[in-house]
């Protein structure tokens, strides 16, 4: 089984690219979806998050707006939050791998936004970085509800710069050219990975 780390900064088209990999038959583990489950009603992260950030959870799970406000007020809280969330996501990933192996899946894509920042790039067979022109990225992100230039700047400050990600990647998929162009790049990456076995 070939394990591929898929990453890219906010607004680069990573989620769409992950979907394209899935459409081509790769098994995709979405770290964001795993976090959403942990944050949801009855999620395993609720009690520890409530202990660290009182008032940020409720019957519907984690209140992301309150958690975001708490983290903006105290940026050191990110490390405490990650200490709770990362091991739980790791457990979910382990279960996903076991299922994929049982099913005989050839290529597994780990869709991890902070692949480099969390040191997970060293634990995969290849790294694919999804990228786009900075102006395209900014335009995409600023269309999101509740997003501002300040929020975008704060998010980017916590992420490895795109230029560094590209330099460290085994493959770069650019999403400026639309879906079919990205799909062709995904197919080329999958062919290269299989040929390199």
PDB file of C-alpha atoms in Angstrom:
ATOM      1  CA  UNK A   1       0.000   0.000   0.000  1.00  0.00           C
ATOM      2  CA  UNK A   2       1.404   3.395  -1.051  1.00  0.00           C
ATOM      3  CA  UNK A   3       0.737   6.166   1.479  1.00  0.00           C
ATOM      4  CA  UNK A   4       0.577   9.667   0.043  1.00  0.00           C
ATOM      5  CA  UNK A   5       0.411  12.850   2.095  1.00  0.00           C
ATOM      6  CA  UNK A   6      -1.797  15.482   0.450  1.00  0.00           C
ATOM      7  CA  UNK A   7      -1.480  19.035   1.694  1.00  0.00           C
ATOM      8  CA  UNK A   8      -1.845  22.647   0.645  1.00  0.00           C
ATOM      9  CA  UNK A   9      -2.506  25.993   2.233  1.00  0.00           C
ATOM     10  CA  UNK A  10      -6.014  27.358   2.722  1.00  0.00           C
ATOM     11  CA  UNK A  11      -7.839  28.128  -0.518  1.00  0.00           C
ATOM     12  CA  UNK A  12      -5.515  26.119  -2.768  1.00  0.00           C
ATOM     13  CA  UNK A  13      -8.122  23.503  -3.760  1.00  0.00           C
ATOM     14  CA  UNK A  14      -6.901  20.630  -1.593  1.00  0.00           C
ATOM     15  CA  UNK A  15     -10.362  19.270  -0.718  1.00  0.00           C
ATOM     16  CA  UNK A  16     -11.407  19.239  -4.371  1.00  0.00           C
ATOM     17  CA  UNK A  17      -8.128  17.531  -5.297  1.00  0.00           C
ATOM     18  CA  UNK A  18      -8.690  14.913  -2.580  1.00  0.00           C
ATOM     19  CA  UNK A  19     -12.112  14.242  -4.117  1.00  0.00           C
ATOM     20  CA  UNK A  20     -10.464  13.781  -7.532  1.00  0.00           C
ATOM     21  CA  UNK A  21      -8.084  11.197  -6.019  1.00  0.00           C
ATOM     22  CA  UNK A  22     -11.089   9.388  -4.515  1.00  0.00           C
ATOM     23  CA  UNK A  23     -12.844   9.410  -7.909  1.00  0.00           C
ATOM     24  CA  UNK A  24      -9.753   7.733  -9.390  1.00  0.00           C
ATOM     25  CA  UNK A  25      -9.963   4.900  -6.845  1.00  0.00           C
ATOM     26  CA  UNK A  26      -7.615   6.027  -4.068  1.00  0.00           C
ATOM     27  CA  UNK A  27      -8.797   5.701  -0.462  1.00  0.00           C
ATOM     28  CA  UNK A  28      -8.803   9.170   1.148  1.00  0.00           C
ATOM     29  CA  UNK A  29      -8.459   9.861   4.861  1.00  0.00           C
ATOM     30  CA  UNK A  30      -9.675  13.398   5.518  1.00  0.00           C
ATOM     31  CA  UNK A  31      -8.140  14.765   8.727  1.00  0.00           C
ATOM     32  CA  UNK A  32     -10.567  17.719   8.733  1.00  0.00           C
ATOM     33  CA  UNK A  33     -13.550  15.333   8.547  1.00  0.00           C
ATOM     34  CA  UNK A  34     -12.075  13.314  11.425  1.00  0.00           C
ATOM     35  CA  UNK A  35     -11.765  16.520  13.472  1.00  0.00           C
ATOM     36  CA  UNK A  36     -15.343  17.485  12.588  1.00  0.00           C
ATOM     37  CA  UNK A  37     -16.514  14.138  13.974  1.00  0.00           C
ATOM     38  CA  UNK A  38     -14.455  14.618  17.151  1.00  0.00           C
ATOM     39  CA  UNK A  39     -15.936  18.121  17.546  1.00  0.00           C
ATOM     40  CA  UNK A  40     -19.507  17.034  16.807  1.00  0.00           C
ATOM     41  CA  UNK A  41     -22.261  15.988  19.252  1.00  0.00           C
ATOM     42  CA  UNK A  42     -20.892  13.252  21.512  1.00  0.00           C
ATOM     43  CA  UNK A  43     -17.408  13.603  19.974  1.00  0.00           C
ATOM     44  CA  UNK A  44     -14.417  12.304  21.903  1.00  0.00           C
ATOM     45  CA  UNK A  45     -12.762  15.746  21.956  1.00  0.00           C
ATOM     46  CA  UNK A  46     -15.621  17.572  23.700  1.00  0.00           C
ATOM     47  CA  UNK A  47     -14.795  16.903  27.360  1.00  0.00           C
ATOM     48  CA  UNK A  48     -11.058  17.681  27.081  1.00  0.00           C
ATOM     49  CA  UNK A  49     -11.753  20.834  25.031  1.00  0.00           C
ATOM     50  CA  UNK A  50     -14.337  22.016  27.560  1.00  0.00           C
ATOM     51  CA  UNK A  51     -11.753  21.488  30.322  1.00  0.00           C
ATOM     52  CA  UNK A  52      -9.222  23.703  28.509  1.00  0.00           C
ATOM     53  CA  UNK A  53     -11.657  26.240  27.033  1.00  0.00           C
ATOM     54  CA  UNK A  54     -14.717  26.430  29.337  1.00  0.00           C
ATOM     55  CA  UNK A  55     -17.932  27.426  27.566  1.00  0.00           C
ATOM     56  CA  UNK A  56     -16.726  26.457  24.090  1.00  0.00           C
ATOM     57  CA  UNK A  57     -18.807  23.286  23.843  1.00  0.00           C
ATOM     58  CA  UNK A  58     -22.495  22.480  24.071  1.00  0.00           C
ATOM     59  CA  UNK A  59     -25.111  19.898  23.025  1.00  0.00           C
ATOM     60  CA  UNK A  60     -24.231  20.508  19.353  1.00  0.00           C
ATOM     61  CA  UNK A  61     -20.535  19.888  19.974  1.00  0.00           C
ATOM     62  CA  UNK A  62     -17.730  22.439  19.831  1.00  0.00           C
ATOM     63  CA  UNK A  63     -18.866  25.995  19.167  1.00  0.00           C
ATOM     64  CA  UNK A  64     -16.192  26.873  16.601  1.00  0.00           C
ATOM     65  CA  UNK A  65     -16.845  30.623  16.829  1.00  0.00           C
ATOM     66  CA  UNK A  66     -16.297  30.587  20.609  1.00  0.00           C
ATOM     67  CA  UNK A  67     -13.247  28.333  20.279  1.00  0.00           C
ATOM     68  CA  UNK A  68     -11.811  30.594  17.574  1.00  0.00           C
ATOM     69  CA  UNK A  69     -12.341  33.656  19.800  1.00  0.00           C
ATOM     70  CA  UNK A  70     -10.678  31.871  22.739  1.00  0.00           C
ATOM     71  CA  UNK A  71      -7.681  30.968  20.569  1.00  0.00           C
ATOM     72  CA  UNK A  72      -7.369  34.498  19.207  1.00  0.00           C
ATOM     73  CA  UNK A  73      -7.369  35.801  22.785  1.00  0.00           C
ATOM     74  CA  UNK A  74      -4.731  33.247  23.832  1.00  0.00           C
ATOM     75  CA  UNK A  75      -2.655  31.882  20.904  1.00  0.00           C
ATOM     76  CA  UNK A  76      -0.759  29.559  23.302  1.00  0.00           C
ATOM     77  CA  UNK A  77      -4.016  27.569  23.464  1.00  0.00           C
ATOM     78  CA  UNK A  78      -3.274  26.086  20.022  1.00  0.00           C
ATOM     79  CA  UNK A  79      -0.651  23.756  21.517  1.00  0.00           C
ATOM     80  CA  UNK A  80      -3.022  22.567  24.236  1.00  0.00           C
ATOM     81  CA  UNK A  81      -5.769  22.023  21.666  1.00  0.00           C
ATOM     82  CA  UNK A  82      -3.423  20.094  19.366  1.00  0.00           C
ATOM     83  CA  UNK A  83      -2.293  17.919  22.291  1.00  0.00           C
ATOM     84  CA  UNK A  84      -5.928  16.811  22.632  1.00  0.00           C
ATOM     85  CA  UNK A  85      -6.923  16.562  18.978  1.00  0.00           C
ATOM     86  CA  UNK A  86      -3.850  15.066  17.267  1.00  0.00           C
ATOM     87  CA  UNK A  87      -3.788  11.767  19.228  1.00  0.00           C
ATOM     88  CA  UNK A  88      -7.535  11.313  18.604  1.00  0.00           C
ATOM     89  CA  UNK A  89      -7.102  11.932  14.869  1.00  0.00           C
ATOM     90  CA  UNK A  90      -4.194   9.467  14.967  1.00  0.00           C
ATOM     91  CA  UNK A  91      -6.505   6.771  16.346  1.00  0.00           C
ATOM     92  CA  UNK A  92      -9.037   7.448  13.573  1.00  0.00           C
ATOM     93  CA  UNK A  93      -6.272   7.280  10.952  1.00  0.00           C
ATOM     94  CA  UNK A  94      -5.023   3.962  12.341  1.00  0.00           C
ATOM     95  CA  UNK A  95      -8.515   2.463  12.049  1.00  0.00           C
ATOM     96  CA  UNK A  96      -8.795   3.821   8.477  1.00  0.00           C
ATOM     97  CA  UNK A  97      -5.468   2.204   7.509  1.00  0.00           C
ATOM     98  CA  UNK A  98      -6.577  -1.143   8.927  1.00  0.00           C
ATOM     99  CA  UNK A  99      -9.789  -0.996   6.845  1.00  0.00           C
ATOM    100  CA  UNK A 100      -7.917   0.035   3.678  1.00  0.00           C
ATOM    101  CA  UNK A 101      -5.399  -2.773   4.094  1.00  0.00           C
ATOM    102  CA  UNK A 102      -8.182  -5.296   4.647  1.00  0.00           C
ATOM    103  CA  UNK A 103      -9.896  -4.049   1.471  1.00  0.00           C
ATOM    104  CA  UNK A 104      -6.654  -4.402  -0.537  1.00  0.00           C
ATOM    105  CA  UNK A 105      -6.451  -0.698  -1.414  1.00  0.00           C
ATOM    106  CA  UNK A 106      -3.395   0.148  -3.514  1.00  0.00           C
ATOM    107  CA  UNK A 107      -3.023   3.874  -2.766  1.00  0.00           C
ATOM    108  CA  UNK A 108      -4.073   5.752   0.372  1.00  0.00           C
ATOM    109  CA  UNK A 109      -4.247   9.538   0.424  1.00  0.00           C
ATOM    110  CA  UNK A 110      -3.831  11.274   3.781  1.00  0.00           C
ATOM    111  CA  UNK A 111      -5.529  14.651   3.354  1.00  0.00           C
ATOM    112  CA  UNK A 112      -3.740  16.597   6.096  1.00  0.00           C
ATOM    113  CA  UNK A 113      -3.737  20.423   5.994  1.00  0.00           C
ATOM    114  CA  UNK A 114      -0.791  20.688   8.414  1.00  0.00           C
ATOM    115  CA  UNK A 115       1.254  17.757   7.029  1.00  0.00           C
ATOM    116  CA  UNK A 116       4.600  19.563   7.315  1.00  0.00           C
ATOM    117  CA  UNK A 117       3.757  21.490  10.469  1.00  0.00           C
ATOM    118  CA  UNK A 118       2.887  18.304  12.389  1.00  0.00           C
ATOM    119  CA  UNK A 119       5.873  16.291  11.128  1.00  0.00           C
ATOM    120  CA  UNK A 120       3.689  13.788   9.280  1.00  0.00           C
ATOM    121  CA  UNK A 121       5.450  14.368   5.946  1.00  0.00           C
ATOM    122  CA  UNK A 122       8.235  12.062   7.160  1.00  0.00           C
ATOM    123  CA  UNK A 123       5.794   9.178   7.668  1.00  0.00           C
ATOM    124  CA  UNK A 124       4.474   8.949   4.082  1.00  0.00           C
ATOM    125  CA  UNK A 125       5.849   7.479   0.860  1.00  0.00           C
ATOM    126  CA  UNK A 126       5.244  10.631  -1.194  1.00  0.00           C
ATOM    127  CA  UNK A 127       3.994  14.178  -0.654  1.00  0.00           C
ATOM    128  CA  UNK A 128       1.574  15.941  -3.007  1.00  0.00           C
ATOM    129  CA  UNK A 129       1.172  19.692  -2.537  1.00  0.00           C
ATOM    130  CA  UNK A 130      -1.869  21.445  -3.983  1.00  0.00           C
ATOM    131  CA  UNK A 131      -1.085  24.999  -5.019  1.00  0.00           C
ATOM    132  CA  UNK A 132      -2.516  27.999  -6.852  1.00  0.00           C
ATOM    133  CA  UNK A 133      -1.519  31.545  -7.628  1.00  0.00           C
ATOM    134  CA  UNK A 134      -1.573  33.769  -4.526  1.00  0.00           C
ATOM    135  CA  UNK A 135      -4.245  36.059  -6.027  1.00  0.00           C
ATOM    136  CA  UNK A 136      -6.464  33.053  -6.811  1.00  0.00           C
ATOM    137  CA  UNK A 137      -5.972  31.713  -3.283  1.00  0.00           C
ATOM    138  CA  UNK A 138      -6.878  35.045  -1.693  1.00  0.00           C
ATOM    139  CA  UNK A 139      -9.981  35.495  -3.870  1.00  0.00           C
ATOM    140  CA  UNK A 140     -11.209  31.966  -3.011  1.00  0.00           C
ATOM    141  CA  UNK A 141     -10.684  32.355   0.732  1.00  0.00           C
ATOM    142  CA  UNK A 142     -12.232  35.815   1.005  1.00  0.00           C
ATOM    143  CA  UNK A 143     -15.460  34.431  -0.525  1.00  0.00           C
ATOM    144  CA  UNK A 144     -15.935  32.219   2.541  1.00  0.00           C
ATOM    145  CA  UNK A 145     -18.507  33.377   5.119  1.00  0.00           C
ATOM    146  CA  UNK A 146     -16.975  35.219   8.065  1.00  0.00           C
ATOM    147  CA  UNK A 147     -13.535  35.419   6.446  1.00  0.00           C
ATOM    148  CA  UNK A 148     -11.497  38.615   6.473  1.00  0.00           C
ATOM    149  CA  UNK A 149      -8.018  39.610   5.335  1.00  0.00           C
ATOM    150  CA  UNK A 150      -6.901  39.634   9.006  1.00  0.00           C
ATOM    151  CA  UNK A 151      -8.243  36.112   9.594  1.00  0.00           C
ATOM    152  CA  UNK A 152      -6.569  34.881   6.413  1.00  0.00           C
ATOM    153  CA  UNK A 153      -3.261  36.450   7.482  1.00  0.00           C
ATOM    154  CA  UNK A 154      -3.525  34.762  10.916  1.00  0.00           C
ATOM    155  CA  UNK A 155      -4.210  31.360   9.293  1.00  0.00           C
ATOM    156  CA  UNK A 156      -1.337  31.718   6.827  1.00  0.00           C
ATOM    157  CA  UNK A 157       1.019  32.732   9.652  1.00  0.00           C
ATOM    158  CA  UNK A 158       0.494  29.268  11.208  1.00  0.00           C
ATOM    159  CA  UNK A 159       1.069  27.410   7.932  1.00  0.00           C
ATOM    160  CA  UNK A 160       4.304  26.579   6.166  1.00  0.00           C
ATOM    161  CA  UNK A 161       4.640  29.014   3.219  1.00  0.00           C
ATOM    162  CA  UNK A 162       3.417  27.680  -0.133  1.00  0.00           C
ATOM    163  CA  UNK A 163       6.858  28.138  -1.717  1.00  0.00           C
ATOM    164  CA  UNK A 164       8.433  25.927   0.961  1.00  0.00           C
ATOM    165  CA  UNK A 165       5.702  23.283   0.606  1.00  0.00           C
ATOM    166  CA  UNK A 166       6.257  23.184  -3.155  1.00  0.00           C
ATOM    167  CA  UNK A 167      10.018  22.827  -2.647  1.00  0.00           C
ATOM    168  CA  UNK A 168       9.510  19.880  -0.286  1.00  0.00           C
ATOM    169  CA  UNK A 169       6.868  18.116  -2.414  1.00  0.00           C
ATOM    170  CA  UNK A 170       7.349  15.024  -4.551  1.00  0.00           C
ATOM    171  CA  UNK A 171       4.469  16.235  -6.740  1.00  0.00           C
ATOM    172  CA  UNK A 172       2.745  19.627  -7.117  1.00  0.00           C
ATOM    173  CA  UNK A 173      -0.797  19.867  -8.450  1.00  0.00           C
ATOM    174  CA  UNK A 174      -1.832  23.350  -9.526  1.00  0.00           C
ATOM    175  CA  UNK A 175      -5.533  24.208  -9.440  1.00  0.00           C
ATOM    176  CA  UNK A 176      -5.533  27.480 -11.408  1.00  0.00           C
ATOM    177  CA  UNK A 177      -6.542  25.678 -14.622  1.00  0.00           C
ATOM    178  CA  UNK A 178      -9.861  24.243 -13.462  1.00  0.00           C
ATOM    179  CA  UNK A 179     -11.181  20.796 -12.524  1.00  0.00           C
ATOM    180  CA  UNK A 180     -10.311  18.853 -15.685  1.00  0.00           C
ATOM    181  CA  UNK A 181      -6.747  20.165 -15.655  1.00  0.00           C
ATOM    182  CA  UNK A 182      -6.406  19.153 -11.988  1.00  0.00           C
ATOM    183  CA  UNK A 183      -7.947  15.731 -12.766  1.00  0.00           C
ATOM    184  CA  UNK A 184      -5.316  15.143 -15.468  1.00  0.00           C
ATOM    185  CA  UNK A 185      -2.574  16.021 -12.970  1.00  0.00           C
ATOM    186  CA  UNK A 186      -4.077  13.639 -10.381  1.00  0.00           C
ATOM    187  CA  UNK A 187      -4.095  10.816 -12.938  1.00  0.00           C
ATOM    188  CA  UNK A 188      -0.459  11.565 -13.830  1.00  0.00           C
ATOM    189  CA  UNK A 189       0.542  11.426 -10.149  1.00  0.00           C
ATOM    190  CA  UNK A 190      -1.246   8.101  -9.632  1.00  0.00           C
ATOM    191  CA  UNK A 191       0.440   6.636 -12.729  1.00  0.00           C
ATOM    192  CA  UNK A 192       3.856   7.814 -11.538  1.00  0.00           C
ATOM    193  CA  UNK A 193       3.290   6.349  -8.063  1.00  0.00           C
ATOM    194  CA  UNK A 194       2.239   2.970  -9.465  1.00  0.00           C
ATOM    195  CA  UNK A 195       5.133   2.924 -11.946  1.00  0.00           C
ATOM    196  CA  UNK A 196       7.629   3.664  -9.165  1.00  0.00           C
ATOM    197  CA  UNK A 197       6.612   0.590  -7.144  1.00  0.00           C
TER     198      UNK A 197
END
